[in-house]
Coordinates of C-alpha atoms in Angstrom, one line a residue:
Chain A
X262 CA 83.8 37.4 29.8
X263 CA 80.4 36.6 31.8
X264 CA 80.4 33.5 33.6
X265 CA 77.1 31.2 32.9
X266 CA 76.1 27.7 35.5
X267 CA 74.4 25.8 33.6
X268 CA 72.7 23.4 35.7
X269 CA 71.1 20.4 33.7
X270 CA 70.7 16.6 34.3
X271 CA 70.8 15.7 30.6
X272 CA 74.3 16.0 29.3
X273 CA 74.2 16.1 25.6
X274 CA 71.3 19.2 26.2
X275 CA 73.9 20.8 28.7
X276 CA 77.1 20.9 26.0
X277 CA 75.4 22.0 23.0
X278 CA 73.9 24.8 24.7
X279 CA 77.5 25.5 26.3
X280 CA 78.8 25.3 22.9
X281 CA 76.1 27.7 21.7
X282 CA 76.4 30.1 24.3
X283 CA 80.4 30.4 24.3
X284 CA 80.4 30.5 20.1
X285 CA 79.7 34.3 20.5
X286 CA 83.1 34.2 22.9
X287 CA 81.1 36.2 25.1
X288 CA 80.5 33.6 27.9
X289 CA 82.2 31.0 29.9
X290 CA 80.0 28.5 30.7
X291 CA 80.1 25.5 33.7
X292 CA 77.9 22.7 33.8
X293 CA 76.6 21.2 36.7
X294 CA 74.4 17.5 36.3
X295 CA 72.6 18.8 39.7
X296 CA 71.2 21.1 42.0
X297 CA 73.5 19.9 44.6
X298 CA 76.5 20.3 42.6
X299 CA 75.3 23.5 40.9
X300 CA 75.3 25.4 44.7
X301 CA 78.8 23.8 45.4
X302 CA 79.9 25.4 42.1
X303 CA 78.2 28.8 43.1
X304 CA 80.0 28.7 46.6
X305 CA 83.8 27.8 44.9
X306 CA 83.7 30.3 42.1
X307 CA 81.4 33.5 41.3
X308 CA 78.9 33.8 38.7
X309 CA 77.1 36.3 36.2
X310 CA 73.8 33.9 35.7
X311 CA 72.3 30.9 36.4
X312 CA 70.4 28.6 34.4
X313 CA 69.1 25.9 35.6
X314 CA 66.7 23.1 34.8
X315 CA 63.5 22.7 36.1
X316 CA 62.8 19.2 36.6
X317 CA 66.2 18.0 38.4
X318 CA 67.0 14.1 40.4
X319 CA 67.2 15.1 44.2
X320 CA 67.1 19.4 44.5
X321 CA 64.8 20.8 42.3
X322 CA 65.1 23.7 39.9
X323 CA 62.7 25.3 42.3
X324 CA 64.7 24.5 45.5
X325 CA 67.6 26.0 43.4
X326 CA 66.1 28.7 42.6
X327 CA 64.8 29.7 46.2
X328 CA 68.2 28.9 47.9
X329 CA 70.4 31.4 45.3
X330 CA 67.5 33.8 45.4
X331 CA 67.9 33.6 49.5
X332 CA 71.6 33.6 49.5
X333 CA 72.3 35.2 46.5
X334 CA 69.5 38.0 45.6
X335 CA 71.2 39.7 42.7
X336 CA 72.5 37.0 41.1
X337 CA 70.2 36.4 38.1
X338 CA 68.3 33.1 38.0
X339 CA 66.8 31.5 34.6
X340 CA 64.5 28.7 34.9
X341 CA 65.0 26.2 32.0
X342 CA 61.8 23.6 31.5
X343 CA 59.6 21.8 29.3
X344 CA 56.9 23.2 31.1
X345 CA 57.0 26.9 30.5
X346 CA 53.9 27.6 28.9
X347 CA 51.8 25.4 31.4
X348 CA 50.9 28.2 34.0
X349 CA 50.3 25.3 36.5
X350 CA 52.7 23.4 36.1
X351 CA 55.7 26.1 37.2
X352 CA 54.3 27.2 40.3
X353 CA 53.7 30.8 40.0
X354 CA 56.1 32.5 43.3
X355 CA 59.0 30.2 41.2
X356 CA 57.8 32.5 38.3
X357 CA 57.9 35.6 40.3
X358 CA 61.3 34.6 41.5
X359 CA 62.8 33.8 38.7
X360 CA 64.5 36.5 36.4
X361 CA 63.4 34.2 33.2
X362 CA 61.7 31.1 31.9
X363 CA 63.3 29.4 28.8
X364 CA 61.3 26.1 27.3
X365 CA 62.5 23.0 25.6
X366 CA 63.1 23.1 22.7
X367 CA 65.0 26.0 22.5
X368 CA 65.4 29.2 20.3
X369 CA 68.4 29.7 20.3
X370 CA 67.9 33.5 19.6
X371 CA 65.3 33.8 22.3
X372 CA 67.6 32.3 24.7
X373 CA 70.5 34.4 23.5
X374 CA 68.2 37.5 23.8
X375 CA 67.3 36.6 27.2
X376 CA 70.7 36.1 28.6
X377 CA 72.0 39.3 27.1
X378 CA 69.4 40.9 28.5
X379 CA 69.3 39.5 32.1
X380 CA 73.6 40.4 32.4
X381 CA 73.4 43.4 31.1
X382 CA 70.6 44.1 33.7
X383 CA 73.3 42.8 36.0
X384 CA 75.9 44.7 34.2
X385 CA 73.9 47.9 35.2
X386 CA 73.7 46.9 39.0
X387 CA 75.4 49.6 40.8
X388 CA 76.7 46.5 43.8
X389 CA 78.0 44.4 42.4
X390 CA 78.1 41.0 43.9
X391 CA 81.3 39.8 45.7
X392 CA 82.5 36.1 45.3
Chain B
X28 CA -6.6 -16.4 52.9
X29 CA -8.8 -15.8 55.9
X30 CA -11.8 -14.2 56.7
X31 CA -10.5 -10.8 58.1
X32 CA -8.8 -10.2 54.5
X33 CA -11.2 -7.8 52.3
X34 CA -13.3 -9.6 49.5
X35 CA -11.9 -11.2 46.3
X36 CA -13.9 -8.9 44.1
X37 CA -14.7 -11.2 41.0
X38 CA -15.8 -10.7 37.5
X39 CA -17.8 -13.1 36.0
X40 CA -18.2 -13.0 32.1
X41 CA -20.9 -15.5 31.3
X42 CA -24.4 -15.3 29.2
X43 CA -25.8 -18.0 30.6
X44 CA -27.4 -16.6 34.1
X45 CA -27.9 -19.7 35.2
X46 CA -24.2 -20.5 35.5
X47 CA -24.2 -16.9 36.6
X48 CA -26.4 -18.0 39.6
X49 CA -24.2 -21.0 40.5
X50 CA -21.1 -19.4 40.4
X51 CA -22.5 -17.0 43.0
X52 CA -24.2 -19.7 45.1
X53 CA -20.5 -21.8 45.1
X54 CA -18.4 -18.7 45.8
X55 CA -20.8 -17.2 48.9
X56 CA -20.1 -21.2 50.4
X57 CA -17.0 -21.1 50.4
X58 CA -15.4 -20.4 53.7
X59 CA -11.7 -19.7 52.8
X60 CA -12.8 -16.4 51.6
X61 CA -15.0 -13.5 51.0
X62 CA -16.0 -13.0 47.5
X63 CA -17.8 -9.7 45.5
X64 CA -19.1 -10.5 42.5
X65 CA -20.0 -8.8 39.4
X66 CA -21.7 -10.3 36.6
X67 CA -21.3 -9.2 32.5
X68 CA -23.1 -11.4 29.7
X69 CA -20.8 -9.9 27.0
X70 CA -17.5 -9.0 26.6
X71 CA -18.9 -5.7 25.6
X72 CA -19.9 -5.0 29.4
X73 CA -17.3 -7.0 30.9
X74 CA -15.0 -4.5 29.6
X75 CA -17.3 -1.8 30.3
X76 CA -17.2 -3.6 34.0
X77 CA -13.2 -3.5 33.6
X78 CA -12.8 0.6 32.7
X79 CA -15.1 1.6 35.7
X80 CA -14.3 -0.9 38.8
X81 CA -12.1 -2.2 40.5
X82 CA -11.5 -6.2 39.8
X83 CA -9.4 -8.9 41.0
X84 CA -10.2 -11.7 39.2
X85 CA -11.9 -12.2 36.1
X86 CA -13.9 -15.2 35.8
X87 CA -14.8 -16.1 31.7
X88 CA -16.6 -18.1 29.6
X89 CA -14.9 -18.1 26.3
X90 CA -18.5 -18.6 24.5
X91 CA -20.4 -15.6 25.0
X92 CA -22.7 -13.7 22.0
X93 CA -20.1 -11.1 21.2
X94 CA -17.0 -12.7 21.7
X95 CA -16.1 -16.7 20.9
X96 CA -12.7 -18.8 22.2
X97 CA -9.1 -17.6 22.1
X98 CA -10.9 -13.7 20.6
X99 CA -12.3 -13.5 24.5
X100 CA -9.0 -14.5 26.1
X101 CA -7.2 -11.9 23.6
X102 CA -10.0 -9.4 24.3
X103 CA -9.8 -9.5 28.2
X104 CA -6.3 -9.4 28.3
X105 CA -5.6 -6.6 26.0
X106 CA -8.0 -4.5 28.1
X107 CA -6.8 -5.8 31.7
X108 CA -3.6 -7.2 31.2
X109 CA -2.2 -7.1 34.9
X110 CA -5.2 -9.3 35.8
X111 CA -5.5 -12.6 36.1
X112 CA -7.7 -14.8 34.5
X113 CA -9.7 -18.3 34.7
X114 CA -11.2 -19.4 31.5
X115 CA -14.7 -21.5 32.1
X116 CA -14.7 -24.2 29.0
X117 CA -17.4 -27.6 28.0
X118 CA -16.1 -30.6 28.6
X119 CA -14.7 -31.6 25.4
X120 CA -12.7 -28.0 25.2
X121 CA -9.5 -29.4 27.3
X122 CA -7.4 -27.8 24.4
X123 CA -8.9 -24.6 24.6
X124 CA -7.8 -24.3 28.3
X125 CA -4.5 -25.3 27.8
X126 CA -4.3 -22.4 24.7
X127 CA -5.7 -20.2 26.6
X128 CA -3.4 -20.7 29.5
X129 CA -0.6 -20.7 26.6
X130 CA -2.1 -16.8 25.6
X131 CA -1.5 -15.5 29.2
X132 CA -4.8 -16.7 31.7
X133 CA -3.3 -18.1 35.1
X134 CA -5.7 -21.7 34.9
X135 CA -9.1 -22.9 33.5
X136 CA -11.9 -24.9 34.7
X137 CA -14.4 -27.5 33.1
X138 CA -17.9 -26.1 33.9
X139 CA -19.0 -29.5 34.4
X140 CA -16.8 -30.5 37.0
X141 CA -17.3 -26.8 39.0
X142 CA -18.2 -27.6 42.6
X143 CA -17.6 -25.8 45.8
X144 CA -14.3 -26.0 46.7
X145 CA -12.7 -25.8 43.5
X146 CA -13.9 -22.7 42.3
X147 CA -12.6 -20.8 45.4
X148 CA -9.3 -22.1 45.4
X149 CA -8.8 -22.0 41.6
X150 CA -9.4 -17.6 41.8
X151 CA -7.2 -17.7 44.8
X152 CA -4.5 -19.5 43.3
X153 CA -4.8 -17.4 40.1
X154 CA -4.6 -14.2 41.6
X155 CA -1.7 -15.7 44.0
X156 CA 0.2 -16.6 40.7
X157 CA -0.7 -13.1 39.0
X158 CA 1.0 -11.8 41.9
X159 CA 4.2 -14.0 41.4
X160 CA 4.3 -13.3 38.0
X161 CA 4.1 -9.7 38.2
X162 CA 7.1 -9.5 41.0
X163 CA 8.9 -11.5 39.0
X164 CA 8.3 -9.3 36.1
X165 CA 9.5 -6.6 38.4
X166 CA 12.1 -8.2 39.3
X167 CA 13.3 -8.9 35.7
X168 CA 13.1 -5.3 35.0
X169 CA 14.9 -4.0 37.8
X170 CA 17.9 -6.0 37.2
X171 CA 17.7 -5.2 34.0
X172 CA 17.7 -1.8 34.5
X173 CA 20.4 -1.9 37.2
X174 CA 22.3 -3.9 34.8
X175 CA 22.4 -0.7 32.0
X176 CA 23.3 1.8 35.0
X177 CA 25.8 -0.8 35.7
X178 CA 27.1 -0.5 31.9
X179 CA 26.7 3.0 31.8
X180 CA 28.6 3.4 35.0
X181 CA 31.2 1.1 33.3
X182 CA 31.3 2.5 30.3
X183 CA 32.1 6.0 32.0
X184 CA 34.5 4.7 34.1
X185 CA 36.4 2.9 31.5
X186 CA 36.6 6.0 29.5
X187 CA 37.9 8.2 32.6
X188 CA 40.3 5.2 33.2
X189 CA 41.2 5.0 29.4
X190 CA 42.0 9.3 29.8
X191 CA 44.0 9.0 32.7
X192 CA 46.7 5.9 31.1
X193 CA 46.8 8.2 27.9
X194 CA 47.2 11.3 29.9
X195 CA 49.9 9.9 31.8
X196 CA 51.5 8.0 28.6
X197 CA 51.3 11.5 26.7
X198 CA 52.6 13.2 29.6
X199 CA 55.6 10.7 30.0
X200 CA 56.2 10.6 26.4
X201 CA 56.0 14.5 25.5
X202 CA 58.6 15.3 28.2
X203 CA 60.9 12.1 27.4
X204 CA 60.9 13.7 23.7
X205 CA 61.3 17.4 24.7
X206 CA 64.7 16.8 25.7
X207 CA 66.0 15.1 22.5
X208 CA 64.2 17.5 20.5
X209 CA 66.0 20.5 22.3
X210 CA 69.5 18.8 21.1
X211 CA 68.4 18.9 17.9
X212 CA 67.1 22.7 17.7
X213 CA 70.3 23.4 19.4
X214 CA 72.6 21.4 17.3
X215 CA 70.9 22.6 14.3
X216 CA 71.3 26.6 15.3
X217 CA 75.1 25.4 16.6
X218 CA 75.9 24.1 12.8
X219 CA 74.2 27.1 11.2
X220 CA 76.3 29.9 13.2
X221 CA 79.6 27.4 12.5
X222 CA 79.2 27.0 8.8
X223 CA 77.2 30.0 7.6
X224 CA 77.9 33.1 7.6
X225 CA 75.7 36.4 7.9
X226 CA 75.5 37.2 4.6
X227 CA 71.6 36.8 3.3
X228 CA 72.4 36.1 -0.4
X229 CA 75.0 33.4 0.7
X230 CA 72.5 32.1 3.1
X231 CA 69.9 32.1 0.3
X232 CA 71.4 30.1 -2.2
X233 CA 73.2 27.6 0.1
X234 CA 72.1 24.0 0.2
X235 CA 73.2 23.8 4.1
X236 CA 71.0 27.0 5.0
X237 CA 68.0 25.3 2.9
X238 CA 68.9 21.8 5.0
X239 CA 68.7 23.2 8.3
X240 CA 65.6 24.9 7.8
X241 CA 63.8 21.7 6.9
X242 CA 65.1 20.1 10.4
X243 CA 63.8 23.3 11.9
X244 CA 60.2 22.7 10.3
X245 CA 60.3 19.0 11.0
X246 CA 61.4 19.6 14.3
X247 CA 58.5 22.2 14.8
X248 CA 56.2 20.1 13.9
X249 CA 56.9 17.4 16.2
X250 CA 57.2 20.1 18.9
X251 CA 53.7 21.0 17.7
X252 CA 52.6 17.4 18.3
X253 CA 54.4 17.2 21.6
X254 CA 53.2 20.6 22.8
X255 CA 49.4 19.1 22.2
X256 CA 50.4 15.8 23.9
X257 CA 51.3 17.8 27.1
X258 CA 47.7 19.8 26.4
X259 CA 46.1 16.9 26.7
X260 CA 47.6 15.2 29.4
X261 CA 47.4 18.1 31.9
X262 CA 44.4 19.7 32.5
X263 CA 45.0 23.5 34.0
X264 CA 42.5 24.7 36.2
X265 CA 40.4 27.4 34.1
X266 CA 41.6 31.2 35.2
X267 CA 38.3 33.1 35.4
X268 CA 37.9 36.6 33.9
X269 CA 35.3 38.6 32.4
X270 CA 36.5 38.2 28.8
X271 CA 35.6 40.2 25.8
X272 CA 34.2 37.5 23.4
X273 CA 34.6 39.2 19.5
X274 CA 38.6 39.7 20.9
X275 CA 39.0 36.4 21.6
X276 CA 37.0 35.0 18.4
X277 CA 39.4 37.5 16.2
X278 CA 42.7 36.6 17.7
X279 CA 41.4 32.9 17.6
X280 CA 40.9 33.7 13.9
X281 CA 44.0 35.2 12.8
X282 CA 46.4 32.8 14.8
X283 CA 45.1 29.6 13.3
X284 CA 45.1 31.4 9.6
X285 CA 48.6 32.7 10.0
X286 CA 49.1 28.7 11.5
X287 CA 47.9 27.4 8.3
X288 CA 48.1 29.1 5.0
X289 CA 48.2 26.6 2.6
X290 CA 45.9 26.7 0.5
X291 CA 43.8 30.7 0.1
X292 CA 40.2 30.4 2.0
X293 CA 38.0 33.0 3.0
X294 CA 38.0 33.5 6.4
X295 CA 35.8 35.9 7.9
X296 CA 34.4 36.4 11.3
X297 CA 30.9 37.4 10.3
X298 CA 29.2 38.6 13.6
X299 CA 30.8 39.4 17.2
X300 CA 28.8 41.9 19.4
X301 CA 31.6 44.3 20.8
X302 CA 29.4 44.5 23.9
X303 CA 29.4 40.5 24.5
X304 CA 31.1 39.4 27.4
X305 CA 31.6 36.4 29.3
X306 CA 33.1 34.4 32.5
X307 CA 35.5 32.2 31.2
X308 CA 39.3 31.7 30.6
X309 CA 40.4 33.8 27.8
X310 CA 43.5 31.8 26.7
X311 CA 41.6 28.2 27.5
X312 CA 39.0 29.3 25.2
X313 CA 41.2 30.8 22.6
X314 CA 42.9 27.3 22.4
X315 CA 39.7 26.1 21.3
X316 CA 38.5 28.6 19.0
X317 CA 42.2 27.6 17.7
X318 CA 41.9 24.0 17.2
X319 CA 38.1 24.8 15.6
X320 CA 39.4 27.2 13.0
X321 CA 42.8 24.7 12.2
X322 CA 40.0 21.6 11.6
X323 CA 37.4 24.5 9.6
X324 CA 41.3 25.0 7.6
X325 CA 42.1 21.5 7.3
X326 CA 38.9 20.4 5.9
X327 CA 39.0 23.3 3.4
X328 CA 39.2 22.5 -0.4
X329 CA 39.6 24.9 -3.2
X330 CA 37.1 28.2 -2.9
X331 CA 35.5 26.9 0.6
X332 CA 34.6 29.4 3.2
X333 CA 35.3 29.7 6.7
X334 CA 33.2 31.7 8.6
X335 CA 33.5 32.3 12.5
X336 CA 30.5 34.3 14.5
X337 CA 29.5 34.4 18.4
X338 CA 26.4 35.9 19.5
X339 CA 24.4 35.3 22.6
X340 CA 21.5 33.0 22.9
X341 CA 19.8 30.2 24.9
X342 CA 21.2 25.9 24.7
X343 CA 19.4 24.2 22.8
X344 CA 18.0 20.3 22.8
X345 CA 20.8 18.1 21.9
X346 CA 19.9 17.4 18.2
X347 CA 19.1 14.1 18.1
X348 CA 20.3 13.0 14.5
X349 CA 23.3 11.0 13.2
X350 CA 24.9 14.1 11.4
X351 CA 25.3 15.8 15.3
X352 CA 27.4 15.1 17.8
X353 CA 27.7 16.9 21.4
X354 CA 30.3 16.5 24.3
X355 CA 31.0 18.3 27.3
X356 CA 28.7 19.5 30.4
X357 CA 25.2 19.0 30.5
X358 CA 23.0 22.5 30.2
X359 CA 19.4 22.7 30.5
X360 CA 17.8 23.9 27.9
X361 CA 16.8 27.6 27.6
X362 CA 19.8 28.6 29.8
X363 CA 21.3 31.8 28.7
X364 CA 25.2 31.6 27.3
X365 CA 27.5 32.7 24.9
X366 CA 27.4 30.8 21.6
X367 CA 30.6 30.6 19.3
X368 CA 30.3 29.0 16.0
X369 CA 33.0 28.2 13.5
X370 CA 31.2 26.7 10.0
X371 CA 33.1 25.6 6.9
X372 CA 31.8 24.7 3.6
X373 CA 35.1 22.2 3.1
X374 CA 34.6 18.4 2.7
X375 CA 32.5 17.4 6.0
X376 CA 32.6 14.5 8.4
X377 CA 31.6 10.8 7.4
X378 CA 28.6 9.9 9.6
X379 CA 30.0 6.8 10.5
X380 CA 33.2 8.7 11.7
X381 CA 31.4 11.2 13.6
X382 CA 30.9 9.7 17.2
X383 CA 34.5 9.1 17.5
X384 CA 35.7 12.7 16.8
X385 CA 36.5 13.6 20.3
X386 CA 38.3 10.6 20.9
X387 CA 42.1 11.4 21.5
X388 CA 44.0 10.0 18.5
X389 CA 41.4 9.9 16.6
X390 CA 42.4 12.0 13.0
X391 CA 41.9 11.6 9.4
X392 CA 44.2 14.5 8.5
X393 CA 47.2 14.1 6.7
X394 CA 50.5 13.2 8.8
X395 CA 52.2 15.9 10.2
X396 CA 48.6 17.8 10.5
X397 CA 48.0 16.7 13.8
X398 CA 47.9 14.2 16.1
X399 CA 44.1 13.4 16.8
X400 CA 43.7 15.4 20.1
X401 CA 42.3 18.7 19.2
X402 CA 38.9 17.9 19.5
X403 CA 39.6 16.0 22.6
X404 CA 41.0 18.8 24.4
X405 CA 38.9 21.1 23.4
X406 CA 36.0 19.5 24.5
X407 CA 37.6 18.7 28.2
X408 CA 38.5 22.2 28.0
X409 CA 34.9 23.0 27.0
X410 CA 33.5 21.2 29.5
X411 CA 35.6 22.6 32.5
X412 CA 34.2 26.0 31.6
X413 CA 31.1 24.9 31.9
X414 CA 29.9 24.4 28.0
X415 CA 29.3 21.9 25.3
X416 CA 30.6 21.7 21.5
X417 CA 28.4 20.4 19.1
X418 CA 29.5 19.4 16.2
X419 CA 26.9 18.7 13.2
X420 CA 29.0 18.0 10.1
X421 CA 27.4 16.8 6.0
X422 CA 29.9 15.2 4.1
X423 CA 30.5 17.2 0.8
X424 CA 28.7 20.0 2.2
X425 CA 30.6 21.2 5.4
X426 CA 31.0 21.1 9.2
X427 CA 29.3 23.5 12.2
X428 CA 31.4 23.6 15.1
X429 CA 29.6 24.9 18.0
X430 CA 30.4 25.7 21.4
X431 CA 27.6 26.9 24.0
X432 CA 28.7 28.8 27.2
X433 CA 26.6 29.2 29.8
X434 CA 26.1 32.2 31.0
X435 CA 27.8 32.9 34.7
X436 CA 27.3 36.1 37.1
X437 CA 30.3 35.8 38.9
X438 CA 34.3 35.0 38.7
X439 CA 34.5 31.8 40.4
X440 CA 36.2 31.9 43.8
X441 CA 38.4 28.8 43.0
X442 CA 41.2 29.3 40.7

């Protein structure tokens, strides 16, 4: 079982896409309501993928991003945002950093495609990340 | 007046040289000023007098052989109207000189009562009062002028100000409904995997399946209307490329077709030079071409034709008629560009309608075709590349949606 963060301010968003994600019974997911609390998570228990949100109260999906991309370079990073298709809004080295971008609203199939994708990529990874 | 000022060069209209004489006699007396005369006995030479030389004053009988009362006043002034003139009446023609001064002469004098210092001080005064009346004149038309720059400034900055609040409303509003709207797709994909199977003939006749599909296509479609809010409310810097403009036209084409297949139209890109290239931003201006085609779609009735072309020519003179309208950046005429056109034969624009078709909201499509802001990005849109859109629309007949691109040399450093 692959273990998903999910890091999301709004909470009814965050548990229907847990629900969705776990309903194949291939995933575990863990919510977090910040950024803060989304890299206390990541330094408690290990993790296959990260998702997190872009616009976030106090650390932003960016900060996020470029902390676990620093501390944490193979751990796979999705950004999740209503502003995906706006080339200026997402600043492009967040794009470059990030393994994905997933926008609200959200295909379910896309973002199921994505996340397959992104931990089997992981899966492949000959070093495995401790943690 | 003194002395060292130059001379009062004075006109006098009068057929009787006798009065001609004393007229000359009183004005070379007077000491307050220096005086040039010239003499007419009609108003045939006066004006004659008037096209050739240089006057100050003109000095009139209103009874001459050519010319009699208020037709001499009229006469003088049509031909001379920043001058100012004294009227010479009889005694018993008080009225006269009060009409006359009513039709635009600064004062008159009874012949009779003509004597030295009057005559001088009565052209002085006149021309002093010409003077006046023409600064004040001046005056009156530069405030008014400044006053229309004033509205036209106002005007301009009301409408940046009234782009900015719904910007930042749309902006507010489109993300504030994202999030809700991703629940919903969610919860609608949750409830499909939990209570439907796999199976496409069980998905095909079940009342659930066909449910959630209509939430998915109301849900798109106020995704679709969101998605444009967020268009309009945050302009993106264009991303300048040398772009092939047939590729773009025919993409344009065929996305807003597959968009919108409602009812069958012809759509056909008629002419697209493979050769024609030009500096712009490939997915900015595709959005356009999108929107264009969608409204060419949307105003489409039974056996109309859509037909897109782009071919290179010069901008033309903003058509100045009621059944054109033109937005976006100014360009000379006769500069070189791109030209993309996108012309239906569907049911045309109302000319009263017309001048507000770039304003964001404005839409007379159905609900659920759009929320009124196509036009309005595209023409910001439009306008940051450089360009105008014209549109020139007949109702019954059809509209011409046309956007001009100036031609540029280089990719911009600055994007």
């Amino acid at each position: 079982m692959k273990r998903i963060l999910l890091i999301d301010d709004e909470a009814a968003l965050a548990e229907i896409v847990k629900l969705n994600l776990e309903l194949s019974g291939d995933y575990s997911v863990t919510l977090a309501e910040s950024g803060e609390s989304g890299l206390r998570e990541i330094e408690r228990k290990a993790f296959d993928l990260v998702i997190t949100d872009f616009k976030l109260p106090g650390l932003s999906g960016v900060d996020v991003l470029r902390r676990l991309k620093d501390e944490h370079p193979e751990l796979p990073v999705v950004l999740f945002s209503v502003y995906h298709d706006d080339p200026s809004a997402v600043p492009a080295h967040a794009r470059a950093l990030a393994d994905g971008l997933i926008g609200k609203p959200i295909d379910h199939e896309a973002m199921d495609g994505l996340v397959r994708r992104l931990l089997s990529d992981a899966l492949d990874d000959p070093a495995p990340r401790s943690r | 007046m003194t002395l060292t000022s130059p001379p009062i060069r004075v006109l006098a209209v009068e057929d009787d040289p006798l009065y001609a004489d004393l007229v000359r006699h009183l004005l070379r007396r007077d000491r307050n000023a220096e005086y040039e005369l010239r003499a007419a006995r009609t108003i045939a030479e006066a004006l004659a007098v008037l096209d050739t030389e240089v006057i100050d004053v003109v000095l009139a009988d209103l009874h001459l052989p050519d010319s009699a009362g208020m037709e001499t006043v009229t006469r003088l002034l049509e031909r001379a109207s920043d001058l100012p003139l004294v009227v010479l009446t009889g005694v018993d023609d008080d009225k006269i000189g009060t009409e006359a001064v009513r039709r635009g002469a600064q004062d008159y004098l009874v012949k009779q009562e003509v004597r030295g210092g009057i005559l001088g001080r009565v052209i002085r005064y006149a021309i002093e009062r010409k003077a006046l009346e023409g600064r004040e004149a001046q005056r009156a038309a530069d405030l008014e002028a400044a006053y229309g720059e004033l509205e036209r400034t106002q005007g301009l900055l009301l409408q940046a100000e009234r782009m900015s609040a719904i910007g930042q409303m749309a902006s507010g509003i489109a993300h504030e409904v994202k999030n809700p709207l991703a629940v919903v797709v969610q919860t609608i994909d949750y409830l499909d995997r939990v209570l439907l199977g796999n199976d496409p003939a069980e998905r095909a006749t079940s009342d659930v399946a066909h449910r959630l599909d209509a939430m998915r296509d109301a849900i798109a479609r106020a995704d679709a209307i969101v998605r444009e809010l967020l268009e309009f409310s945050r302009p993106t810097r264009p991303q300048l490329e040398s772009v092939e403009i047939g590729a773009v036209l025919r993409r344009a084409v065929d996305l807003a077709s597959t968009q919108l297949s409602r009812v069958p139209i012809d759509v056909s890109v008629e002419s697209a030079p493979p050769g024609l290239r030009s500096v712009t931003d490939a997915r900015q201006l595709s959005q356009v071409l999108i929107n264009l085609v969608l409204n060419a779609l949307q105003a489409a009735e039974a056996g109309s034709r859509v037909v897109a072309r782009a071919y290179e020519d010069t901008a033309s003179q903003s058509a100045d008629d009621r059944y054109s309208i033109r937005a976006g950046a100014e360009i000379g005429a006769g500069t070189r560009g791109v030209v993309l056109e996108i012309e239906d034969t569907g049911k045309g624009i109302p000319v009263d309608l017309l001048p507000q078709v770039f304003d964001p909201f404005f839409t007379t499509k159905a609900p659920g075709e759009g929320a009124g802001l196509g036009l309005a990005v595209s023409r910001r849109i439009v306008d940051q590349l450089g360009g105008y859109i014209e549109i020139t629309s007949r109702l019954g007949r059809g509209t011409l949606a046309r956007v001009v691109l100036p031609e540029r040399r280089e990719v911009g450093g600055d994007n």
